[in-house]
Amino acid sequence: MSGQTLTDRIAAAQYSVTGSAVARAVCKATTHEVMGPKKKHLDYLIQATNETNVNIPQMADTLFERATNSSWVVVFKALVTTHHLMVHGNERFIQYLASRNTLFNLSNFLDKSGSHGYDMSTFIRRYSRYLNEKAFSYRQMAFDFARVKKGADGVMRTMVPEKLLKSMPILQGQIDALLEFDVHPNELTNGVINAAFMLLFKDLIKLFACYNDGVINLL
């Protein structure tokens, strides 16, 4: 399916009428178009997380609402947009996600509209588990492993042993959840899963760097 559907346009128009520019941007970032969320919409949402008058819980709720859609494209793009904001948005966005008891409940998600829907549903279930784990790690640690300083004077290298021994299993859990995404090159068949893969790949490099710092500290 290419191009915005009538449903996409109606949803965006509804948010325009209610005056919620942020919700409209979320809607436009999560259309039925089989491509990653457009940069202009992601950039707008990143900037919105830095605005003190923007309601972060409301923004997150709109993303969660989009993730309840029956289409794998819309759900996957809602996850990609959420991940993008966790990485590049103001820290209060991931802080809010970490404060919630539940995030994405997609362990049984299945788009039965076609064979592609079945394939992508598997990755959606894995991806949502990783994002849940990323938020859980933040709740446990009060920081994002992917954002902290690395190297000789980095957080994990200078952490006291007692705290480090508690931190390493949490970090390991996040790495394990990420690796379970387990996509192969021949499965990177569209712009949506490619966008998710790039975010996951960049996270993994940073998580491994943290893990390496932790091991060096323990030794």
JSON list of C-alpha atoms in Angstrom, two decimals:
[
{"chain": "A", "resi": 1, "resn": "MET", "atom": "CA", "xyz": [0.00, 0.00, 0.00]},
{"chain": "A", "resi": 2, "resn": "SER", "atom": "CA", "xyz": [1.53, 3.31, -1.02]},
{"chain": "A", "resi": 3, "resn": "GLY", "atom": "CA", "xyz": [0.41, 6.83, -0.28]},
{"chain": "A", "resi": 4, "resn": "GLN", "atom": "CA", "xyz": [-1.68, 8.06, 2.58]},
{"chain": "A", "resi": 5, "resn": "THR", "atom": "CA", "xyz": [-5.04, 6.37, 2.90]},
{"chain": "A", "resi": 6, "resn": "LEU", "atom": "CA", "xyz": [-8.34, 8.15, 3.39]},
{"chain": "A", "resi": 7, "resn": "THR", "atom": "CA", "xyz": [-8.22, 6.95, 7.01]},
{"chain": "A", "resi": 8, "resn": "ASP", "atom": "CA", "xyz": [-4.85, 8.69, 7.47]},
{"chain": "A", "resi": 9, "resn": "ARG", "atom": "CA", "xyz": [-6.21, 11.95, 6.08]},
{"chain": "A", "resi": 10, "resn": "ILE", "atom": "CA", "xyz": [-9.36, 11.81, 8.19]},
{"chain": "A", "resi": 11, "resn": "ALA", "atom": "CA", "xyz": [-7.35, 11.12, 11.36]},
{"chain": "A", "resi": 12, "resn": "ALA", "atom": "CA", "xyz": [-4.98, 14.02, 10.64]},
{"chain": "A", "resi": 13, "resn": "ALA", "atom": "CA", "xyz": [-7.94, 16.30, 9.90]},
{"chain": "A", "resi": 14, "resn": "GLN", "atom": "CA", "xyz": [-9.60, 15.40, 13.21]},
{"chain": "A", "resi": 15, "resn": "TYR", "atom": "CA", "xyz": [-6.48, 16.46, 15.11]},
{"chain": "A", "resi": 16, "resn": "SER", "atom": "CA", "xyz": [-6.33, 19.67, 13.07]},
{"chain": "A", "resi": 17, "resn": "VAL", "atom": "CA", "xyz": [-9.89, 20.50, 14.14]},
{"chain": "A", "resi": 18, "resn": "THR", "atom": "CA", "xyz": [-9.17, 19.80, 17.81]},
{"chain": "A", "resi": 19, "resn": "GLY", "atom": "CA", "xyz": [-6.08, 21.98, 17.61]},
{"chain": "A", "resi": 20, "resn": "SER", "atom": "CA", "xyz": [-3.57, 19.33, 18.65]},
{"chain": "A", "resi": 21, "resn": "ALA", "atom": "CA", "xyz": [-0.57, 19.96, 16.40]},
{"chain": "A", "resi": 22, "resn": "VAL", "atom": "CA", "xyz": [1.50, 17.33, 18.23]},
{"chain": "A", "resi": 23, "resn": "ALA", "atom": "CA", "xyz": [-1.17, 14.66, 17.81]},
{"chain": "A", "resi": 24, "resn": "ARG", "atom": "CA", "xyz": [-1.46, 15.59, 14.14]},
{"chain": "A", "resi": 25, "resn": "ALA", "atom": "CA", "xyz": [2.32, 15.18, 13.72]},
{"chain": "A", "resi": 26, "resn": "VAL", "atom": "CA", "xyz": [2.13, 11.76, 15.41]},
{"chain": "A", "resi": 27, "resn": "CYS", "atom": "CA", "xyz": [-0.65, 10.81, 13.03]},
{"chain": "A", "resi": 28, "resn": "LYS", "atom": "CA", "xyz": [1.36, 11.96, 10.01]},
{"chain": "A", "resi": 29, "resn": "ALA", "atom": "CA", "xyz": [4.45, 10.08, 11.22]},
{"chain": "A", "resi": 30, "resn": "THR", "atom": "CA", "xyz": [2.42, 6.88, 11.49]},
{"chain": "A", "resi": 31, "resn": "THR", "atom": "CA", "xyz": [0.50, 6.72, 8.21]},
{"chain": "A", "resi": 32, "resn": "HIS", "atom": "CA", "xyz": [-0.21, 3.56, 6.21]},
{"chain": "A", "resi": 33, "resn": "GLU", "atom": "CA", "xyz": [2.58, 4.45, 3.75]},
{"chain": "A", "resi": 34, "resn": "VAL", "atom": "CA", "xyz": [5.15, 1.63, 3.68]},
{"chain": "A", "resi": 35, "resn": "MET", "atom": "CA", "xyz": [8.13, 3.84, 4.46]},
{"chain": "A", "resi": 36, "resn": "GLY", "atom": "CA", "xyz": [9.82, 5.07, 7.61]},
{"chain": "A", "resi": 37, "resn": "PRO", "atom": "CA", "xyz": [8.31, 8.07, 9.42]},
{"chain": "A", "resi": 38, "resn": "LYS", "atom": "CA", "xyz": [9.17, 11.25, 7.55]},
{"chain": "A", "resi": 39, "resn": "LYS", "atom": "CA", "xyz": [12.06, 13.26, 8.98]},
{"chain": "A", "resi": 40, "resn": "LYS", "atom": "CA", "xyz": [10.06, 16.51, 9.10]},
{"chain": "A", "resi": 41, "resn": "HIS", "atom": "CA", "xyz": [7.45, 14.92, 11.38]},
{"chain": "A", "resi": 42, "resn": "LEU", "atom": "CA", "xyz": [10.09, 13.31, 13.62]},
{"chain": "A", "resi": 43, "resn": "ASP", "atom": "CA", "xyz": [11.98, 16.61, 13.86]},
{"chain": "A", "resi": 44, "resn": "TYR", "atom": "CA", "xyz": [8.77, 18.41, 14.82]},
{"chain": "A", "resi": 45, "resn": "LEU", "atom": "CA", "xyz": [8.07, 15.87, 17.58]},
{"chain": "A", "resi": 46, "resn": "ILE", "atom": "CA", "xyz": [11.65, 16.03, 18.88]},
{"chain": "A", "resi": 47, "resn": "GLN", "atom": "CA", "xyz": [11.34, 19.80, 19.15]},
{"chain": "A", "resi": 48, "resn": "ALA", "atom": "CA", "xyz": [7.97, 19.40, 20.85]},
{"chain": "A", "resi": 49, "resn": "THR", "atom": "CA", "xyz": [9.55, 17.31, 23.63]},
{"chain": "A", "resi": 50, "resn": "ASN", "atom": "CA", "xyz": [11.72, 20.34, 24.42]},
{"chain": "A", "resi": 51, "resn": "GLU", "atom": "CA", "xyz": [8.76, 22.71, 24.73]},
{"chain": "A", "resi": 52, "resn": "THR", "atom": "CA", "xyz": [7.63, 23.17, 28.33]},
{"chain": "A", "resi": 53, "resn": "ASN", "atom": "CA", "xyz": [4.02, 23.76, 27.29]},
{"chain": "A", "resi": 54, "resn": "VAL", "atom": "CA", "xyz": [3.78, 20.41, 25.45]},
{"chain": "A", "resi": 55, "resn": "ASN", "atom": "CA", "xyz": [1.97, 17.65, 27.32]},
{"chain": "A", "resi": 56, "resn": "ILE", "atom": "CA", "xyz": [4.37, 14.66, 27.15]},
{"chain": "A", "resi": 57, "resn": "PRO", "atom": "CA", "xyz": [1.84, 12.12, 28.56]},
{"chain": "A", "resi": 58, "resn": "GLN", "atom": "CA", "xyz": [-0.65, 13.19, 25.90]},
{"chain": "A", "resi": 59, "resn": "MET", "atom": "CA", "xyz": [1.98, 12.79, 23.17]},
{"chain": "A", "resi": 60, "resn": "ALA", "atom": "CA", "xyz": [2.86, 9.32, 24.45]},
{"chain": "A", "resi": 61, "resn": "ASP", "atom": "CA", "xyz": [-0.81, 8.35, 24.70]},
{"chain": "A", "resi": 62, "resn": "THR", "atom": "CA", "xyz": [-1.32, 9.30, 21.06]},
{"chain": "A", "resi": 63, "resn": "LEU", "atom": "CA", "xyz": [1.57, 7.02, 20.09]},
{"chain": "A", "resi": 64, "resn": "PHE", "atom": "CA", "xyz": [0.14, 4.20, 22.22]},
{"chain": "A", "resi": 65, "resn": "GLU", "atom": "CA", "xyz": [-3.22, 4.73, 20.54]},
{"chain": "A", "resi": 66, "resn": "ARG", "atom": "CA", "xyz": [-1.61, 4.44, 17.09]},
{"chain": "A", "resi": 67, "resn": "ALA", "atom": "CA", "xyz": [0.06, 1.22, 18.25]},
{"chain": "A", "resi": 68, "resn": "THR", "atom": "CA", "xyz": [-3.39, -0.34, 18.75]},
{"chain": "A", "resi": 69, "resn": "ASN", "atom": "CA", "xyz": [-4.13, -0.06, 15.02]},
{"chain": "A", "resi": 70, "resn": "SER", "atom": "CA", "xyz": [-4.81, -3.29, 13.11]},
{"chain": "A", "resi": 71, "resn": "SER", "atom": "CA", "xyz": [-2.27, -2.44, 10.38]},
{"chain": "A", "resi": 72, "resn": "TRP", "atom": "CA", "xyz": [1.31, -3.61, 10.87]},
{"chain": "A", "resi": 73, "resn": "VAL", "atom": "CA", "xyz": [2.53, -0.49, 9.05]},
{"chain": "A", "resi": 74, "resn": "VAL", "atom": "CA", "xyz": [0.89, 1.96, 11.45]},
{"chain": "A", "resi": 75, "resn": "VAL", "atom": "CA", "xyz": [1.91, -0.02, 14.55]},
{"chain": "A", "resi": 76, "resn": "PHE", "atom": "CA", "xyz": [5.51, -0.47, 13.38]},
{"chain": "A", "resi": 77, "resn": "LYS", "atom": "CA", "xyz": [5.79, 3.25, 12.60]},
{"chain": "A", "resi": 78, "resn": "ALA", "atom": "CA", "xyz": [4.37, 4.11, 16.03]},
{"chain": "A", "resi": 79, "resn": "LEU", "atom": "CA", "xyz": [7.14, 2.00, 17.58]},
{"chain": "A", "resi": 80, "resn": "VAL", "atom": "CA", "xyz": [9.82, 3.57, 15.37]},
{"chain": "A", "resi": 81, "resn": "THR", "atom": "CA", "xyz": [8.58, 7.07, 16.24]},
{"chain": "A", "resi": 82, "resn": "THR", "atom": "CA", "xyz": [8.57, 6.23, 19.95]},
{"chain": "A", "resi": 83, "resn": "HIS", "atom": "CA", "xyz": [12.09, 4.79, 19.74]},
{"chain": "A", "resi": 84, "resn": "HIS", "atom": "CA", "xyz": [13.29, 7.86, 17.82]},
{"chain": "A", "resi": 85, "resn": "LEU", "atom": "CA", "xyz": [11.94, 10.14, 20.55]},
{"chain": "A", "resi": 86, "resn": "MET", "atom": "CA", "xyz": [13.48, 7.98, 23.29]},
{"chain": "A", "resi": 87, "resn": "VAL", "atom": "CA", "xyz": [16.86, 8.41, 21.59]},
{"chain": "A", "resi": 88, "resn": "HIS", "atom": "CA", "xyz": [16.72, 11.97, 20.26]},
{"chain": "A", "resi": 89, "resn": "GLY", "atom": "CA", "xyz": [13.95, 13.68, 22.23]},
{"chain": "A", "resi": 90, "resn": "ASN", "atom": "CA", "xyz": [14.18, 15.53, 25.52]},
{"chain": "A", "resi": 91, "resn": "GLU", "atom": "CA", "xyz": [14.95, 13.14, 28.36]},
{"chain": "A", "resi": 92, "resn": "ARG", "atom": "CA", "xyz": [11.58, 13.88, 29.97]},
{"chain": "A", "resi": 93, "resn": "PHE", "atom": "CA", "xyz": [9.99, 11.75, 27.21]},
{"chain": "A", "resi": 94, "resn": "ILE", "atom": "CA", "xyz": [11.80, 8.55, 28.22]},
{"chain": "A", "resi": 95, "resn": "GLN", "atom": "CA", "xyz": [11.39, 9.54, 31.89]},
{"chain": "A", "resi": 96, "resn": "TYR", "atom": "CA", "xyz": [7.63, 9.55, 31.40]},
{"chain": "A", "resi": 97, "resn": "LEU", "atom": "CA", "xyz": [7.66, 6.19, 29.60]},
{"chain": "A", "resi": 98, "resn": "ALA", "atom": "CA", "xyz": [9.74, 4.72, 32.43]},
{"chain": "A", "resi": 99, "resn": "SER", "atom": "CA", "xyz": [7.23, 5.97, 35.00]},
{"chain": "A", "resi": 100, "resn": "ARG", "atom": "CA", "xyz": [4.35, 4.03, 33.43]},
{"chain": "A", "resi": 101, "resn": "ASN", "atom": "CA", "xyz": [3.38, 0.56, 34.63]},
{"chain": "A", "resi": 102, "resn": "THR", "atom": "CA", "xyz": [2.77, -0.61, 31.07]},
{"chain": "A", "resi": 103, "resn": "LEU", "atom": "CA", "xyz": [3.92, 0.55, 27.65]},
{"chain": "A", "resi": 104, "resn": "PHE", "atom": "CA", "xyz": [3.27, -1.55, 24.58]},
{"chain": "A", "resi": 105, "resn": "ASN", "atom": "CA", "xyz": [1.15, -4.66, 25.01]},
{"chain": "A", "resi": 106, "resn": "LEU", "atom": "CA", "xyz": [1.82, -6.23, 21.63]},
{"chain": "A", "resi": 107, "resn": "SER", "atom": "CA", "xyz": [2.96, -9.74, 22.55]},
{"chain": "A", "resi": 108, "resn": "ASN", "atom": "CA", "xyz": [-0.04, -11.16, 20.66]},
{"chain": "A", "resi": 109, "resn": "PHE", "atom": "CA", "xyz": [-0.11, -8.67, 17.78]},
{"chain": "A", "resi": 110, "resn": "LEU", "atom": "CA", "xyz": [-0.92, -10.23, 14.41]},
{"chain": "A", "resi": 111, "resn": "ASP", "atom": "CA", "xyz": [-1.85, -8.52, 11.16]},
{"chain": "A", "resi": 112, "resn": "LYS", "atom": "CA", "xyz": [-3.67, -11.17, 9.13]},
{"chain": "A", "resi": 113, "resn": "SER", "atom": "CA", "xyz": [-4.18, -9.00, 6.05]},
{"chain": "A", "resi": 114, "resn": "GLY", "atom": "CA", "xyz": [-1.50, -10.83, 4.04]},
{"chain": "A", "resi": 115, "resn": "SER", "atom": "CA", "xyz": [1.72, -12.84, 4.19]},
{"chain": "A", "resi": 116, "resn": "HIS", "atom": "CA", "xyz": [3.75, -9.64, 4.65]},
{"chain": "A", "resi": 117, "resn": "GLY", "atom": "CA", "xyz": [1.57, -8.76, 7.63]},
{"chain": "A", "resi": 118, "resn": "TYR", "atom": "CA", "xyz": [2.37, -12.09, 9.27]},
{"chain": "A", "resi": 119, "resn": "ASP", "atom": "CA", "xyz": [6.12, -11.60, 8.74]},
{"chain": "A", "resi": 120, "resn": "MET", "atom": "CA", "xyz": [6.19, -8.03, 10.02]},
{"chain": "A", "resi": 121, "resn": "SER", "atom": "CA", "xyz": [4.00, -8.90, 13.03]},
{"chain": "A", "resi": 122, "resn": "THR", "atom": "CA", "xyz": [6.82, -11.11, 14.35]},
{"chain": "A", "resi": 123, "resn": "PHE", "atom": "CA", "xyz": [9.23, -8.17, 14.30]},
{"chain": "A", "resi": 124, "resn": "ILE", "atom": "CA", "xyz": [6.65, -5.86, 15.88]},
{"chain": "A", "resi": 125, "resn": "ARG", "atom": "CA", "xyz": [6.28, -8.23, 18.84]},
{"chain": "A", "resi": 126, "resn": "ARG", "atom": "CA", "xyz": [10.06, -8.39, 19.28]},
{"chain": "A", "resi": 127, "resn": "TYR", "atom": "CA", "xyz": [10.55, -4.65, 18.80]},
{"chain": "A", "resi": 128, "resn": "SER", "atom": "CA", "xyz": [7.87, -3.71, 21.34]},
{"chain": "A", "resi": 129, "resn": "ARG", "atom": "CA", "xyz": [9.50, -6.02, 23.88]},
{"chain": "A", "resi": 130, "resn": "TYR", "atom": "CA", "xyz": [12.81, -4.23, 23.40]},
{"chain": "A", "resi": 131, "resn": "LEU", "atom": "CA", "xyz": [11.26, -0.77, 23.83]},
{"chain": "A", "resi": 132, "resn": "ASN", "atom": "CA", "xyz": [9.53, -1.99, 27.00]},
{"chain": "A", "resi": 133, "resn": "GLU", "atom": "CA", "xyz": [12.88, -3.29, 28.24]},
{"chain": "A", "resi": 134, "resn": "LYS", "atom": "CA", "xyz": [14.61, 0.00, 27.37]},
{"chain": "A", "resi": 135, "resn": "ALA", "atom": "CA", "xyz": [12.06, 1.93, 29.44]},
{"chain": "A", "resi": 136, "resn": "PHE", "atom": "CA", "xyz": [12.33, -0.62, 32.27]},
{"chain": "A", "resi": 137, "resn": "SER", "atom": "CA", "xyz": [16.13, -0.20, 32.31]},
{"chain": "A", "resi": 138, "resn": "TYR", "atom": "CA", "xyz": [15.70, 3.55, 32.63]},
{"chain": "A", "resi": 139, "resn": "ARG", "atom": "CA", "xyz": [13.30, 3.06, 35.53]},
{"chain": "A", "resi": 140, "resn": "GLN", "atom": "CA", "xyz": [15.82, 0.83, 37.31]},
{"chain": "A", "resi": 141, "resn": "MET", "atom": "CA", "xyz": [18.90, 2.95, 36.61]},
{"chain": "A", "resi": 142, "resn": "ALA", "atom": "CA", "xyz": [17.47, 6.51, 36.31]},
{"chain": "A", "resi": 143, "resn": "PHE", "atom": "CA", "xyz": [19.54, 6.94, 33.14]},
{"chain": "A", "resi": 144, "resn": "ASP", "atom": "CA", "xyz": [19.60, 5.60, 29.57]},
{"chain": "A", "resi": 145, "resn": "PHE", "atom": "CA", "xyz": [22.56, 3.29, 28.91]},
{"chain": "A", "resi": 146, "resn": "ALA", "atom": "CA", "xyz": [22.63, 4.50, 25.30]},
{"chain": "A", "resi": 147, "resn": "ARG", "atom": "CA", "xyz": [22.92, 8.16, 26.32]},
{"chain": "A", "resi": 148, "resn": "VAL", "atom": "CA", "xyz": [25.48, 8.10, 29.12]},
{"chain": "A", "resi": 149, "resn": "LYS", "atom": "CA", "xyz": [29.14, 9.01, 28.74]},
{"chain": "A", "resi": 150, "resn": "LYS", "atom": "CA", "xyz": [31.41, 6.17, 27.66]},
{"chain": "A", "resi": 151, "resn": "GLY", "atom": "CA", "xyz": [35.16, 5.61, 28.02]},
{"chain": "A", "resi": 152, "resn": "ALA", "atom": "CA", "xyz": [37.74, 6.08, 30.76]},
{"chain": "A", "resi": 153, "resn": "ASP", "atom": "CA", "xyz": [35.69, 8.57, 32.76]},
{"chain": "A", "resi": 154, "resn": "GLY", "atom": "CA", "xyz": [32.31, 7.23, 31.65]},
{"chain": "A", "resi": 155, "resn": "VAL", "atom": "CA", "xyz": [29.43, 6.19, 33.91]},
{"chain": "A", "resi": 156, "resn": "MET", "atom": "CA", "xyz": [30.03, 2.43, 33.81]},
{"chain": "A", "resi": 157, "resn": "ARG", "atom": "CA", "xyz": [33.82, 2.73, 34.10]},
{"chain": "A", "resi": 158, "resn": "THR", "atom": "CA", "xyz": [33.60, 4.88, 37.24]},
{"chain": "A", "resi": 159, "resn": "MET", "atom": "CA", "xyz": [30.60, 3.22, 38.91]},
{"chain": "A", "resi": 160, "resn": "VAL", "atom": "CA", "xyz": [31.16, 1.79, 42.41]},
{"chain": "A", "resi": 161, "resn": "PRO", "atom": "CA", "xyz": [31.39, -2.05, 42.38]},
{"chain": "A", "resi": 162, "resn": "GLU", "atom": "CA", "xyz": [28.22, -2.63, 44.42]},
{"chain": "A", "resi": 163, "resn": "LYS", "atom": "CA", "xyz": [26.09, -0.60, 42.01]},
{"chain": "A", "resi": 164, "resn": "LEU", "atom": "CA", "xyz": [27.90, -2.02, 38.99]},
{"chain": "A", "resi": 165, "resn": "LEU", "atom": "CA", "xyz": [27.03, -5.59, 39.99]},
{"chain": "A", "resi": 166, "resn": "LYS", "atom": "CA", "xyz": [23.35, -4.60, 40.07]},
{"chain": "A", "resi": 167, "resn": "SER", "atom": "CA", "xyz": [23.59, -2.65, 36.80]},
{"chain": "A", "resi": 168, "resn": "MET", "atom": "CA", "xyz": [25.23, -5.28, 34.59]},
{"chain": "A", "resi": 169, "resn": "PRO", "atom": "CA", "xyz": [22.27, -7.75, 34.61]},
{"chain": "A", "resi": 170, "resn": "ILE", "atom": "CA", "xyz": [19.89, -4.88, 33.72]},
{"chain": "A", "resi": 171, "resn": "LEU", "atom": "CA", "xyz": [22.15, -3.88, 30.83]},
{"chain": "A", "resi": 172, "resn": "GLN", "atom": "CA", "xyz": [22.43, -7.53, 29.77]},
{"chain": "A", "resi": 173, "resn": "GLY", "atom": "CA", "xyz": [18.64, -7.83, 29.76]},
{"chain": "A", "resi": 174, "resn": "GLN", "atom": "CA", "xyz": [18.33, -4.85, 27.43]},
{"chain": "A", "resi": 175, "resn": "ILE", "atom": "CA", "xyz": [21.00, -6.22, 25.09]},
{"chain": "A", "resi": 176, "resn": "ASP", "atom": "CA", "xyz": [19.30, -9.63, 25.03]},
{"chain": "A", "resi": 177, "resn": "ALA", "atom": "CA", "xyz": [15.93, -8.07, 24.18]},
{"chain": "A", "resi": 178, "resn": "LEU", "atom": "CA", "xyz": [17.53, -6.09, 21.35]},
{"chain": "A", "resi": 179, "resn": "LEU", "atom": "CA", "xyz": [19.32, -9.12, 19.87]},
{"chain": "A", "resi": 180, "resn": "GLU", "atom": "CA", "xyz": [16.04, -11.03, 19.86]},
{"chain": "A", "resi": 181, "resn": "PHE", "atom": "CA", "xyz": [14.89, -8.73, 17.04]},
{"chain": "A", "resi": 182, "resn": "ASP", "atom": "CA", "xyz": [17.11, -11.05, 14.98]},
{"chain": "A", "resi": 183, "resn": "VAL", "atom": "CA", "xyz": [16.46, -9.68, 11.50]},
{"chain": "A", "resi": 184, "resn": "HIS", "atom": "CA", "xyz": [18.42, -10.95, 8.48]},
{"chain": "A", "resi": 185, "resn": "PRO", "atom": "CA", "xyz": [19.49, -8.78, 5.51]},
{"chain": "A", "resi": 186, "resn": "ASN", "atom": "CA", "xyz": [16.97, -10.44, 3.17]},
{"chain": "A", "resi": 187, "resn": "GLU", "atom": "CA", "xyz": [14.17, -9.46, 5.59]},
{"chain": "A", "resi": 188, "resn": "LEU", "atom": "CA", "xyz": [14.96, -5.74, 5.40]},
{"chain": "A", "resi": 189, "resn": "THR", "atom": "CA", "xyz": [12.42, -5.44, 2.63]},
{"chain": "A", "resi": 190, "resn": "ASN", "atom": "CA", "xyz": [10.83, -2.06, 3.32]},
{"chain": "A", "resi": 191, "resn": "GLY", "atom": "CA", "xyz": [11.52, 1.39, 4.71]},
{"chain": "A", "resi": 192, "resn": "VAL", "atom": "CA", "xyz": [9.65, 0.75, 7.96]},
{"chain": "A", "resi": 193, "resn": "ILE", "atom": "CA", "xyz": [11.72, -2.20, 9.17]},
{"chain": "A", "resi": 194, "resn": "ASN", "atom": "CA", "xyz": [14.87, -0.48, 7.85]},
{"chain": "A", "resi": 195, "resn": "ALA", "atom": "CA", "xyz": [14.13, 2.54, 10.06]},
{"chain": "A", "resi": 196, "resn": "ALA", "atom": "CA", "xyz": [13.72, 0.26, 13.08]},
{"chain": "A", "resi": 197, "resn": "PHE", "atom": "CA", "xyz": [16.91, -1.64, 12.24]},
{"chain": "A", "resi": 198, "resn": "MET", "atom": "CA", "xyz": [19.01, 1.53, 12.07]},
{"chain": "A", "resi": 199, "resn": "LEU", "atom": "CA", "xyz": [17.79, 2.71, 15.48]},
{"chain": "A", "resi": 200, "resn": "LEU", "atom": "CA", "xyz": [18.41, -0.73, 16.99]},
{"chain": "A", "resi": 201, "resn": "PHE", "atom": "CA", "xyz": [21.87, -1.00, 15.41]},
{"chain": "A", "resi": 202, "resn": "LYS", "atom": "CA", "xyz": [22.93, 2.37, 16.83]},
{"chain": "A", "resi": 203, "resn": "ASP", "atom": "CA", "xyz": [21.55, 1.42, 20.26]},
{"chain": "A", "resi": 204, "resn": "LEU", "atom": "CA", "xyz": [23.45, -1.87, 20.18]},
{"chain": "A", "resi": 205, "resn": "ILE", "atom": "CA", "xyz": [26.80, -0.19, 19.53]},
{"chain": "A", "resi": 206, "resn": "LYS", "atom": "CA", "xyz": [26.25, 2.11, 22.53]},
{"chain": "A", "resi": 207, "resn": "LEU", "atom": "CA", "xyz": [25.02, -0.73, 24.77]},
{"chain": "A", "resi": 208, "resn": "PHE", "atom": "CA", "xyz": [28.04, -2.87, 23.92]},
{"chain": "A", "resi": 209, "resn": "ALA", "atom": "CA", "xyz": [30.32, 0.09, 24.69]},
{"chain": "A", "resi": 210, "resn": "CYS", "atom": "CA", "xyz": [28.63, 0.41, 28.11]},
{"chain": "A", "resi": 211, "resn": "TYR", "atom": "CA", "xyz": [28.96, -3.34, 28.72]},
{"chain": "A", "resi": 212, "resn": "ASN", "atom": "CA", "xyz": [32.63, -3.21, 27.78]},
{"chain": "A", "resi": 213, "resn": "ASP", "atom": "CA", "xyz": [33.18, -0.32, 30.21]},
{"chain": "A", "resi": 214, "resn": "GLY", "atom": "CA", "xyz": [31.43, -2.31, 32.94]},
{"chain": "A", "resi": 215, "resn": "VAL", "atom": "CA", "xyz": [33.59, -5.40, 32.37]},
{"chain": "A", "resi": 216, "resn": "ILE", "atom": "CA", "xyz": [36.78, -3.32, 32.43]},
{"chain": "A", "resi": 217, "resn": "ASN", "atom": "CA", "xyz": [35.63, -1.74, 35.71]},
{"chain": "A", "resi": 218, "resn": "LEU", "atom": "CA", "xyz": [34.91, -5.16, 37.25]},
{"chain": "A", "resi": 219, "resn": "LEU", "atom": "CA", "xyz": [38.34, -6.45, 36.26]}
]
